CSV table of C-alpha atoms in Angstrom, one decimal:
chain,number,residue,atom,x,y,z
A,966,UNK,CA,30.6,21.1,20.0
A,967,UNK,CA,27.2,22.6,20.8
A,968,UNK,CA,25.8,24.8,23.3
A,969,UNK,CA,22.7,23.8,24.8
A,970,UNK,CA,19.7,26.2,26.6
A,971,UNK,CA,16.6,25.2,28.2
A,972,UNK,CA,13.3,27.2,28.4
A,973,UNK,CA,9.7,26.4,29.9
A,974,UNK,CA,7.2,27.6,27.4
A,975,UNK,CA,3.8,28.5,28.7
A,976,UNK,CA,1.9,28.0,25.3
A,977,UNK,CA,3.4,25.2,23.2
A,978,UNK,CA,0.8,25.7,20.2
A,979,UNK,CA,1.9,29.2,19.6
A,980,UNK,CA,5.3,29.1,20.0
A,981,UNK,CA,5.4,26.2,17.7
A,982,UNK,CA,3.9,28.7,15.2
A,983,UNK,CA,6.1,31.3,16.0
A,984,UNK,CA,9.3,29.0,15.5
A,985,UNK,CA,8.2,28.3,12.3
A,986,UNK,CA,7.3,31.7,11.2
A,987,UNK,CA,10.8,32.7,12.4
A,988,UNK,CA,12.4,29.9,10.6
A,989,UNK,CA,11.3,31.2,6.9
A,990,UNK,CA,14.3,33.6,6.7
A,991,UNK,CA,16.8,30.6,6.4
A,992,UNK,CA,17.7,28.9,3.4
A,993,UNK,CA,17.4,25.2,4.9
A,994,UNK,CA,14.7,24.5,7.2
A,995,UNK,CA,13.2,21.2,8.4
A,996,UNK,CA,10.2,21.4,10.9
A,997,UNK,CA,8.8,17.9,12.5
A,998,UNK,CA,5.7,18.1,14.5
A,999,UNK,CA,3.7,15.1,16.0
A,1000,UNK,CA,0.7,16.9,16.5
A,1001,UNK,CA,0.4,15.5,20.0
A,1002,UNK,CA,-0.5,12.5,18.3
A,1003,UNK,CA,-0.3,9.4,20.8
A,1004,UNK,CA,2.3,7.1,19.9
A,1005,UNK,CA,4.6,4.5,21.7
A,1006,UNK,CA,7.8,5.5,19.8
A,1007,UNK,CA,8.1,9.3,20.2
A,1008,UNK,CA,11.5,11.3,21.2
A,1009,UNK,CA,10.2,14.7,20.6
A,1010,UNK,CA,7.0,16.3,20.1
A,1011,UNK,CA,8.4,18.9,17.7
A,1012,UNK,CA,11.8,19.8,16.0
A,1013,UNK,CA,13.0,22.7,14.2
A,1014,UNK,CA,16.5,22.8,12.7
A,1015,UNK,CA,17.8,25.7,10.5
A,1016,UNK,CA,20.7,26.9,9.0
A,1017,UNK,CA,23.5,24.6,7.3
A,1018,UNK,CA,26.8,24.5,8.6
A,1019,UNK,CA,27.9,21.9,6.4
A,1020,UNK,CA,25.5,19.7,4.2
A,1021,UNK,CA,25.7,16.9,1.4
A,1022,UNK,CA,23.8,16.5,-1.8
A,1023,UNK,CA,24.3,13.9,-4.4
A,1024,UNK,CA,22.7,11.9,-7.2
A,1025,UNK,CA,22.2,8.4,-6.6
A,1026,UNK,CA,25.4,7.3,-7.5
A,1027,UNK,CA,27.2,5.8,-4.5
A,1028,UNK,CA,24.7,7.8,-2.3
A,1029,UNK,CA,24.6,5.7,0.8
A,1030,UNK,CA,28.5,5.2,1.1
A,1031,UNK,CA,28.6,9.1,0.8
A,1032,UNK,CA,26.1,9.6,3.6
A,1033,UNK,CA,27.8,7.1,5.5
A,1034,UNK,CA,31.0,8.8,5.4
A,1035,UNK,CA,29.4,12.3,6.1
A,1036,UNK,CA,27.4,10.9,9.0
A,1037,UNK,CA,30.4,9.3,10.8
A,1038,UNK,CA,32.9,12.2,10.0
A,1039,UNK,CA,30.3,14.8,11.4
A,1040,UNK,CA,29.3,13.2,14.4
A,1041,UNK,CA,26.5,15.6,15.0
A,1042,UNK,CA,22.8,15.9,14.5
A,1043,UNK,CA,21.9,15.7,10.7
A,1044,UNK,CA,18.5,16.5,8.7
A,1045,UNK,CA,17.7,15.7,5.2
A,1046,UNK,CA,16.0,13.2,3.0
A,1047,UNK,CA,16.6,10.2,1.0
A,1048,UNK,CA,14.5,9.8,-2.3
A,1049,UNK,CA,12.6,6.8,-3.6
A,1050,UNK,CA,15.2,6.9,-6.6
A,1051,UNK,CA,18.1,6.1,-4.4
A,1052,UNK,CA,16.8,2.2,-5.3
A,1053,UNK,CA,19.3,2.6,-8.2
A,1054,UNK,CA,22.4,2.7,-5.7
A,1055,UNK,CA,20.8,-0.5,-3.5
A,1056,UNK,CA,19.9,-2.5,-6.7
A,1057,UNK,CA,20.5,-2.5,-10.7
A,1058,UNK,CA,17.6,-0.4,-11.3
A,1059,UNK,CA,16.8,2.6,-13.1
A,1060,UNK,CA,14.6,6.1,-13.0
A,1061,UNK,CA,13.5,6.9,-16.7
A,1062,UNK,CA,10.3,8.6,-15.9
A,1063,UNK,CA,9.6,12.3,-16.2
A,1064,UNK,CA,10.5,14.5,-13.4
A,1065,UNK,CA,9.2,18.0,-13.0
A,1066,UNK,CA,10.7,18.9,-9.6
A,1067,UNK,CA,14.0,18.1,-10.4
A,1068,UNK,CA,15.2,17.9,-6.4
A,1069,UNK,CA,18.6,16.3,-6.1
A,1070,UNK,CA,18.3,12.4,-4.9
A,1071,UNK,CA,19.9,13.1,-1.3
A,1072,UNK,CA,20.2,15.9,0.7
A,1073,UNK,CA,21.1,16.3,4.4
A,1074,UNK,CA,22.5,19.3,6.3
A,1075,UNK,CA,24.2,19.9,10.0
A,1076,UNK,CA,22.2,22.7,11.4
A,1077,UNK,CA,23.6,25.6,13.4
A,1078,UNK,CA,20.5,26.1,15.3
A,1079,UNK,CA,18.2,23.3,16.7
A,1080,UNK,CA,15.0,23.4,18.6
A,1081,UNK,CA,13.7,20.6,20.4
A,1082,UNK,CA,10.3,20.7,22.1
A,1083,UNK,CA,9.0,17.9,24.5
A,1084,UNK,CA,5.9,18.5,26.4
A,1085,UNK,CA,6.3,22.4,27.7
A,1086,UNK,CA,10.1,21.9,27.8
A,1087,UNK,CA,12.4,23.4,25.2
A,1088,UNK,CA,15.9,22.3,24.6
A,1089,UNK,CA,18.0,24.5,22.3
A,1090,UNK,CA,21.3,23.6,20.9
A,1091,UNK,CA,23.4,26.0,19.0
A,1092,UNK,CA,26.9,25.4,17.2
A,1093,UNK,CA,29.3,27.2,19.3
A,1094,UNK,CA,30.2,29.3,16.4
A,1095,UNK,CA,26.8,31.2,16.8
A,1096,UNK,CA,25.8,30.4,20.1
A,1097,UNK,CA,25.8,34.1,21.4
A,1098,UNK,CA,22.9,34.7,18.9
A,1099,UNK,CA,20.5,32.8,20.9
A,1100,UNK,CA,19.2,35.5,23.3
A,1101,UNK,CA,18.5,37.6,20.3
A,1102,UNK,CA,16.8,34.7,18.3
A,1103,UNK,CA,14.6,33.8,21.3
A,1104,UNK,CA,13.2,37.4,21.6
A,1105,UNK,CA,12.7,37.6,17.7
A,1106,UNK,CA,10.9,34.1,17.7
A,1107,UNK,CA,8.3,35.0,20.3
A,1108,UNK,CA,7.9,38.3,19.0
A,1109,UNK,CA,6.8,36.6,15.6
A,1110,UNK,CA,3.4,37.2,14.7
A,1111,UNK,CA,0.9,35.3,12.3
A,1112,UNK,CA,0.4,38.8,10.5
A,1113,UNK,CA,4.0,38.7,9.2
A,1114,UNK,CA,3.0,35.5,7.1
A,1115,UNK,CA,2.2,36.2,3.4
A,1116,UNK,CA,-1.0,34.5,3.2
A,1117,UNK,CA,-1.9,35.3,-0.2
A,1118,UNK,CA,-1.4,32.7,-3.0
A,1119,UNK,CA,-0.4,34.8,-6.0
A,1120,UNK,CA,-2.3,32.7,-8.8
A,1121,UNK,CA,-4.8,29.9,-8.7
A,1122,UNK,CA,-3.5,26.5,-8.7
A,1123,UNK,CA,-4.9,24.4,-11.9
A,1124,UNK,CA,-4.0,20.8,-10.8
A,1125,UNK,CA,-3.9,18.3,-13.7
A,1126,UNK,CA,-3.9,14.6,-13.5
A,1127,UNK,CA,-0.8,12.8,-15.1
A,1128,UNK,CA,-2.8,9.5,-15.9
A,1129,UNK,CA,-6.6,9.1,-16.8
A,1130,UNK,CA,-8.8,6.9,-15.2
A,1131,UNK,CA,-8.9,5.0,-18.1
A,1132,UNK,CA,-5.4,4.6,-18.6
A,1133,UNK,CA,-5.0,3.8,-14.5
A,1134,UNK,CA,-7.4,1.0,-15.0
A,1135,UNK,CA,-5.5,-0.5,-17.7
A,1136,UNK,CA,-2.4,-0.1,-15.7
A,1137,UNK,CA,-3.8,-1.6,-12.7
A,1138,UNK,CA,-5.1,-4.7,-14.9
A,1139,UNK,CA,-1.5,-5.3,-16.2
A,1140,UNK,CA,-0.3,-5.3,-12.7
A,1141,UNK,CA,-3.1,-8.0,-12.0
A,1142,UNK,CA,-1.8,-9.9,-14.8
A,1143,UNK,CA,1.8,-10.0,-13.4
A,1144,UNK,CA,0.3,-11.0,-10.0
A,1145,UNK,CA,-1.8,-13.9,-11.4
A,1146,UNK,CA,1.3,-15.2,-13.5
A,1147,UNK,CA,3.4,-15.2,-10.3
A,1148,UNK,CA,5.6,-12.5,-11.2
A,1149,UNK,CA,4.9,-10.4,-7.8
A,1150,UNK,CA,2.1,-10.7,-4.9
A,1151,UNK,CA,1.8,-7.0,-4.4
A,1152,UNK,CA,2.9,-3.7,-6.0
A,1153,UNK,CA,2.3,-0.2,-5.0
A,1154,UNK,CA,1.2,1.8,-8.2
A,1155,UNK,CA,1.5,5.5,-7.8
A,1156,UNK,CA,-0.1,8.6,-10.1
A,1157,UNK,CA,1.1,12.0,-9.9
A,1158,UNK,CA,-1.2,15.2,-10.1
A,1159,UNK,CA,0.6,18.4,-10.8
A,1160,UNK,CA,0.7,22.3,-11.8
A,1161,UNK,CA,2.8,24.4,-14.0
A,1162,UNK,CA,3.2,27.9,-13.5
A,1163,UNK,CA,2.0,27.5,-9.9
A,1164,UNK,CA,3.0,30.3,-7.5
A,1165,UNK,CA,2.2,29.5,-3.9
A,1166,UNK,CA,3.1,30.6,-0.3
A,1167,UNK,CA,4.6,27.5,1.0
A,1168,UNK,CA,4.3,27.9,4.5
A,1169,UNK,CA,0.7,28.8,4.1
A,1170,UNK,CA,-0.4,25.8,2.4
A,1171,UNK,CA,1.6,23.6,4.8
A,1172,UNK,CA,-0.3,25.3,7.7
A,1173,UNK,CA,-3.3,24.3,6.0
A,1174,UNK,CA,-2.6,20.7,5.1
A,1175,UNK,CA,-1.2,20.1,8.5
A,1176,UNK,CA,-4.6,21.7,10.1
A,1177,UNK,CA,-6.9,19.5,8.2
A,1178,UNK,CA,-4.7,16.0,8.9
A,1179,UNK,CA,-3.1,16.8,12.0
A,1180,UNK,CA,-0.7,13.5,11.2
A,1181,UNK,CA,2.1,12.4,13.6
A,1182,UNK,CA,4.9,12.7,11.2
A,1183,UNK,CA,4.2,16.5,9.6
A,1184,UNK,CA,7.1,18.0,8.0
A,1185,UNK,CA,7.6,21.2,6.7
A,1186,UNK,CA,10.8,21.0,4.6
A,1187,UNK,CA,12.7,23.5,2.8
A,1188,UNK,CA,16.4,23.9,0.6
A,1189,UNK,CA,16.4,27.0,-0.9
A,1190,UNK,CA,13.8,26.9,-3.3
A,1191,UNK,CA,12.9,23.1,-3.1
A,1192,UNK,CA,10.0,22.7,-0.7
A,1193,UNK,CA,8.1,19.6,1.2
A,1194,UNK,CA,5.0,20.2,2.3
A,1195,UNK,CA,3.8,16.7,4.3
A,1196,UNK,CA,1.2,15.4,6.2
A,1197,UNK,CA,2.4,12.0,6.6
A,1198,UNK,CA,0.9,9.7,9.1
A,1199,UNK,CA,3.8,6.9,8.7
A,1200,UNK,CA,7.3,5.9,9.9
A,1201,UNK,CA,9.6,4.2,7.7
A,1202,UNK,CA,12.2,3.5,10.6
A,1203,UNK,CA,13.5,4.6,14.0
A,1204,UNK,CA,16.6,3.5,15.9
A,1205,UNK,CA,16.7,3.8,19.7
A,1206,UNK,CA,20.0,2.5,20.9
A,1207,UNK,CA,19.9,-0.8,19.6
A,1208,UNK,CA,16.5,-1.4,18.7
A,1209,UNK,CA,15.2,-0.8,15.4
A,1210,UNK,CA,11.4,0.2,14.8
A,1211,UNK,CA,9.5,0.0,11.3
A,1212,UNK,CA,5.7,0.6,11.2
A,1213,UNK,CA,4.6,0.0,7.7
A,1214,UNK,CA,0.7,1.5,6.9
A,1215,UNK,CA,-1.4,-0.8,4.3
A,1216,UNK,CA,-5.1,-0.5,4.4
A,1217,UNK,CA,-6.9,2.5,4.2
A,1218,UNK,CA,-10.7,3.8,4.7
A,1219,UNK,CA,-12.5,7.0,5.0
A,1220,UNK,CA,-13.7,8.5,8.5
A,1221,UNK,CA,-17.4,9.4,8.9
A,1222,UNK,CA,-18.7,12.4,10.9
A,1223,UNK,CA,-21.5,9.8,12.4
A,1224,UNK,CA,-20.0,8.1,15.2
A,1225,UNK,CA,-21.7,4.6,14.3
A,1226,UNK,CA,-20.7,5.0,10.7
A,1227,UNK,CA,-17.3,5.9,11.6
A,1228,UNK,CA,-17.1,2.5,14.1
A,1229,UNK,CA,-18.4,0.4,11.2
A,1230,UNK,CA,-16.0,1.9,8.4
A,1231,UNK,CA,-13.0,0.8,11.3
A,1232,UNK,CA,-14.2,-2.5,12.0
A,1233,UNK,CA,-14.8,-3.3,8.3
A,1234,UNK,CA,-11.2,-2.3,7.7
A,1235,UNK,CA,-9.9,-4.3,10.4
A,1236,UNK,CA,-11.6,-7.5,9.3
A,1237,UNK,CA,-11.1,-6.8,5.3
A,1238,UNK,CA,-9.0,-10.1,4.0
A,1239,UNK,CA,-8.0,-7.6,1.0
A,1240,UNK,CA,-6.5,-5.2,3.2
A,1241,UNK,CA,-5.1,-7.4,6.0
A,1242,UNK,CA,-3.4,-9.7,3.0
A,1243,UNK,CA,-1.6,-6.6,1.9
A,1244,UNK,CA,-0.5,-5.4,5.4
A,1245,UNK,CA,0.6,-9.0,6.3
A,1246,UNK,CA,2.8,-9.4,2.9
A,1247,UNK,CA,4.4,-6.1,3.7
A,1248,UNK,CA,5.1,-7.3,7.4
A,1249,UNK,CA,6.9,-10.5,6.1
A,1250,UNK,CA,9.0,-8.1,3.7
A,1251,UNK,CA,10.1,-5.8,6.3
A,1252,UNK,CA,10.7,-8.6,8.6
A,1253,UNK,CA,13.0,-10.1,5.7
A,1254,UNK,CA,14.6,-6.4,5.1
A,1255,UNK,CA,15.4,-6.3,9.2
A,1256,UNK,CA,17.2,-9.6,9.3
A,1257,UNK,CA,20.0,-8.2,7.1
A,1258,UNK,CA,21.2,-6.1,9.9
A,1259,UNK,CA,19.6,-7.9,13.1
A,1260,UNK,CA,21.0,-9.8,15.9
A,1261,UNK,CA,20.2,-13.5,15.5
A,1262,UNK,CA,16.7,-14.4,16.4
A,1263,UNK,CA,15.6,-10.5,17.5
A,1264,UNK,CA,13.0,-9.6,14.6
A,1265,UNK,CA,9.6,-9.8,16.2
A,1266,UNK,CA,6.1,-8.5,15.0
A,1267,UNK,CA,4.8,-6.1,18.1
A,1268,UNK,CA,1.7,-5.2,16.5
A,1269,UNK,CA,-0.1,-6.9,13.3
A,1270,UNK,CA,-3.0,-5.1,11.5
A,1271,UNK,CA,-3.8,-2.6,14.4
A,1272,UNK,CA,-6.2,0.1,13.5
A,1273,UNK,CA,-5.0,3.8,14.1
A,1274,UNK,CA,-7.6,6.9,13.4
A,1275,UNK,CA,-6.3,10.2,12.1
A,1276,UNK,CA,-8.6,13.1,11.1
A,1277,UNK,CA,-9.4,12.0,7.5
A,1278,UNK,CA,-8.8,8.3,7.4
A,1279,UNK,CA,-8.5,4.9,9.3
A,1280,UNK,CA,-5.1,3.2,8.6
A,1281,UNK,CA,-4.1,-0.2,9.3
A,1282,UNK,CA,-0.3,-0.2,10.9
A,1283,UNK,CA,1.9,-3.0,11.9
A,1284,UNK,CA,5.1,-2.7,14.3
A,1285,UNK,CA,8.1,-5.0,13.1
A,1286,UNK,CA,11.4,-4.6,15.6
A,1287,UNK,CA,14.7,-5.9,15.7
A,1288,UNK,CA,18.0,-5.5,17.7
A,1289,UNK,CA,21.4,-4.6,16.1
A,1290,UNK,CA,24.8,-4.8,17.3
A,1291,UNK,CA,26.7,-1.7,18.2
A,1292,UNK,CA,28.9,-2.4,15.2
A,1293,UNK,CA,26.2,-1.9,12.6
A,1294,UNK,CA,26.4,1.5,11.4
A,1295,UNK,CA,23.2,3.6,10.8
A,1296,UNK,CA,23.2,4.2,7.4
A,1297,UNK,CA,23.5,0.3,6.5
A,1298,UNK,CA,20.4,-0.4,8.7
A,1299,UNK,CA,18.8,2.2,5.9
A,1300,UNK,CA,20.6,0.8,3.1
A,1301,UNK,CA,19.4,-2.6,3.5
A,1302,UNK,CA,15.5,-1.6,3.9
A,1303,UNK,CA,15.5,0.9,1.5
A,1304,UNK,CA,12.9,1.7,-0.2
A,1305,UNK,CA,10.1,0.9,2.4
A,1306,UNK,CA,8.3,-2.0,1.4
A,1307,UNK,CA,5.1,-0.6,1.8
A,1308,UNK,CA,5.7,1.9,-1.3
A,1309,UNK,CA,7.4,-0.8,-3.5
A,1310,UNK,CA,5.5,-4.3,-3.1
A,1311,UNK,CA,6.9,-7.8,-3.0
A,1312,UNK,CA,9.0,-9.4,-3.8
A,1313,UNK,CA,10.7,-5.9,-3.9
A,1314,UNK,CA,12.9,-5.9,-7.0
A,1315,UNK,CA,10.5,-7.2,-8.9
A,1316,UNK,CA,7.8,-4.8,-7.9
A,1317,UNK,CA,10.0,-1.9,-8.4
A,1318,UNK,CA,10.8,-2.8,-12.0
A,1319,UNK,CA,7.2,-3.4,-12.8
A,1320,UNK,CA,5.8,-0.3,-11.3
A,1321,UNK,CA,8.8,2.1,-12.8
A,1322,UNK,CA,7.7,0.6,-16.5
A,1323,UNK,CA,4.0,1.5,-15.7
A,1324,UNK,CA,4.3,4.6,-13.7
A,1325,UNK,CA,4.7,7.6,-15.9
A,1326,UNK,CA,6.6,10.1,-13.4
A,1327,UNK,CA,9.9,9.7,-11.4
A,1328,UNK,CA,9.0,9.4,-7.6
A,1329,UNK,CA,11.7,11.6,-6.4
A,1330,UNK,CA,11.2,12.6,-2.8
A,1331,UNK,CA,7.7,11.3,-3.0
A,1332,UNK,CA,7.4,7.7,-1.4
A,1333,UNK,CA,11.2,8.8,-0.4
A,1334,UNK,CA,11.9,9.7,3.2
A,1335,UNK,CA,12.7,12.6,5.7
A,1336,UNK,CA,14.5,12.4,9.0
A,1337,UNK,CA,17.3,12.9,11.0
A,1338,UNK,CA,20.5,11.2,12.9
A,1339,UNK,CA,21.3,12.3,16.5
A,1340,UNK,CA,25.0,12.3,17.4
A,1341,UNK,CA,24.6,9.2,19.2
A,1342,UNK,CA,23.7,7.4,16.0
A,1343,UNK,CA,19.8,7.0,16.7
A,1344,UNK,CA,17.6,8.2,13.7
A,1345,UNK,CA,13.9,8.6,12.9
A,1346,UNK,CA,12.5,8.9,9.5
A,1347,UNK,CA,9.0,9.2,8.0
A,1348,UNK,CA,7.4,8.1,4.7
A,1349,UNK,CA,6.8,10.7,2.2
A,1350,UNK,CA,3.3,10.2,1.4
A,1351,UNK,CA,0.4,13.0,1.6
A,1352,UNK,CA,2.5,15.3,0.6
A,1353,UNK,CA,3.0,18.4,-1.8
A,1354,UNK,CA,6.3,19.0,-3.4
A,1355,UNK,CA,7.4,22.2,-4.7
A,1356,UNK,CA,9.9,23.7,-6.9
A,1357,UNK,CA,9.6,27.4,-6.3
A,1358,UNK,CA,12.5,28.1,-9.0
A,1359,UNK,CA,10.4,26.9,-11.7
A,1360,UNK,CA,6.9,27.2,-10.3
A,1361,UNK,CA,6.3,23.2,-10.6
A,1362,UNK,CA,4.0,21.8,-7.8
A,1363,UNK,CA,3.3,17.8,-7.7
A,1364,UNK,CA,1.6,15.3,-5.3
A,1365,UNK,CA,1.4,11.8,-5.9
A,1366,UNK,CA,-0.7,9.0,-4.5
A,1367,UNK,CA,-0.7,5.4,-4.9
A,1368,UNK,CA,-2.4,1.9,-3.6
A,1369,UNK,CA,-1.1,-1.4,-3.2
A,1370,UNK,CA,-2.4,-3.9,-5.7
A,1371,UNK,CA,-3.0,-7.5,-5.1
A,1372,UNK,CA,-4.7,-10.3,-6.4
A,1373,UNK,CA,-7.7,-9.2,-4.5
A,1374,UNK,CA,-7.8,-5.8,-6.0
A,1375,UNK,CA,-10.6,-4.2,-7.8
A,1376,UNK,CA,-9.2,-1.5,-10.3
A,1377,UNK,CA,-12.2,0.8,-9.8
A,1378,UNK,CA,-11.6,0.5,-6.1
A,1379,UNK,CA,-8.1,1.3,-6.2
A,1380,UNK,CA,-8.7,4.4,-8.4
A,1381,UNK,CA,-11.3,5.5,-5.5
A,1382,UNK,CA,-8.9,5.0,-2.8
A,1383,UNK,CA,-6.3,7.1,-4.7
A,1384,UNK,CA,-8.6,9.8,-4.7
A,1385,UNK,CA,-9.5,9.9,-1.1
A,1386,UNK,CA,-5.8,9.9,-0.2
A,1387,UNK,CA,-5.3,12.9,-2.5
A,1388,UNK,CA,-8.7,14.7,-1.0
A,1389,UNK,CA,-6.6,16.6,1.5
A,1390,UNK,CA,-4.1,17.9,-1.0
A,1391,UNK,CA,-7.0,19.0,-3.3
A,1392,UNK,CA,-8.7,21.1,-0.6
A,1393,UNK,CA,-5.7,23.0,0.5
A,1394,UNK,CA,-4.7,23.9,-2.9
A,1395,UNK,CA,-8.4,24.9,-4.1
A,1396,UNK,CA,-9.1,27.6,-1.2
C-alpha cells in the first residue's frame, strides 16, 4: 500500500524547518515535533503528514462509531483531532456556548505523503499512487529556505478577554460552592482570549510559539483554512502494542532565570498540598477510565506527581498505564477515556455539566486532542493546551487557558495561574 524510502539527515534541525516550509503548499498538514525533549515513551522525534487521500469530517453525533469504521476500513496511518465537544457523543451532554472558530468536531485524514524522523534517520512512506514523486519532492524540500516564508503579519492582533477578572472570580467562587456541597471534587475551568479581524501568518506564529516553549508535543495543524498552532507539553494517551500510557498534568509553577529561585519554585510545587491533591484526584479518575478496557488488574501508576521542567514552567505529571487485549479496538480505548480527566474534573460528568454552565465559549478543539493512528492499531495523542486556534477564512483567532479548581483553591491565585499559562501566546501575538 505504501512505498518506503530511507535517508540519513546531516542537519536535522534545518531539515525539519525545510520540511515544514515545504508542507505549506498542501491543503492538509500535520506536523509533530518533540523538540528533542527527553521522555520515556516516544516513537519518533518528528512527523509530517500531508495531502489527504481520504478523510472523515463530522459533528459529534455518532462520531466515535464513524471514526472506528473509518479506521478499521482504512488500516493505514490516520492523522487528525478529537474536539472536546465529542463529550456529547459519549454522554448525554450539550455544548451551547459561543463558537467563533466553527471547526468540525472531528477530522482525520489518510495522508498520501508521510515523513518520520528518529535521530538522524528519515523514513518516508508514500502511497503507491504518488511514490514516483518522492525524488522531486525531496529535492524541493532541501532547497526550501526560510526566505520563502511570509514573515509579515498583515495587521496587529488585538486580543480581548472573554471573561473579566471580576467575573472569573465570581465563577470560580460558584465552583467552590459546588465543591463544598459535595457535587464535585475538582473542575477544570477555562476562559477564552480572542481576536476578531485577525490576519496572521500561521507558520510564523507557530515557529515563534514553539521557539519560546520547545514542548514535547508541539503541533502545526492545517485543514484548509483551519489552523492549530500548539505548544502542548501534555500527552493524553498512547498505545504501544498492548500497553496504554496516560500522562495527565496537574500542577504548574513558573520558571526563574536565577538557579536558586528556580529550584525553590520546583521544590515548592513538588510539596504543594493543593497541587498534589488535584493531581492525585485526576490520577484516580484516569485509573477508573482505563479500567473500562484494561485487562484485569493491569492498571498501575508508574509515576505519581513527578516534576518536569519546560522552558516557561515546571509541571507536575503522573504516568498511569494499563494492558489491553488484542480484541479491544483503539477507538474504544479513546471513547471510554474521553475527554481527558486533566481537562474536565471529578466526577467527570458532574464537572463537565458545571463548567459548561459557567464557561462562556465552546471549547471545540481546545482541550481536545490531536494525534495519529498507525496501521498496526497503535496511536499517540496530545492534549490541546498552550495553543492558538485560527480560522483564516473568518479571521477569528482564539486561545484558552484554565486551571483546576479544588477545595483548596484561591480564586485570585487561579486567575494568576491562567495568566501565566497565557503568557507565551500573548508574547508571540504582540511581537
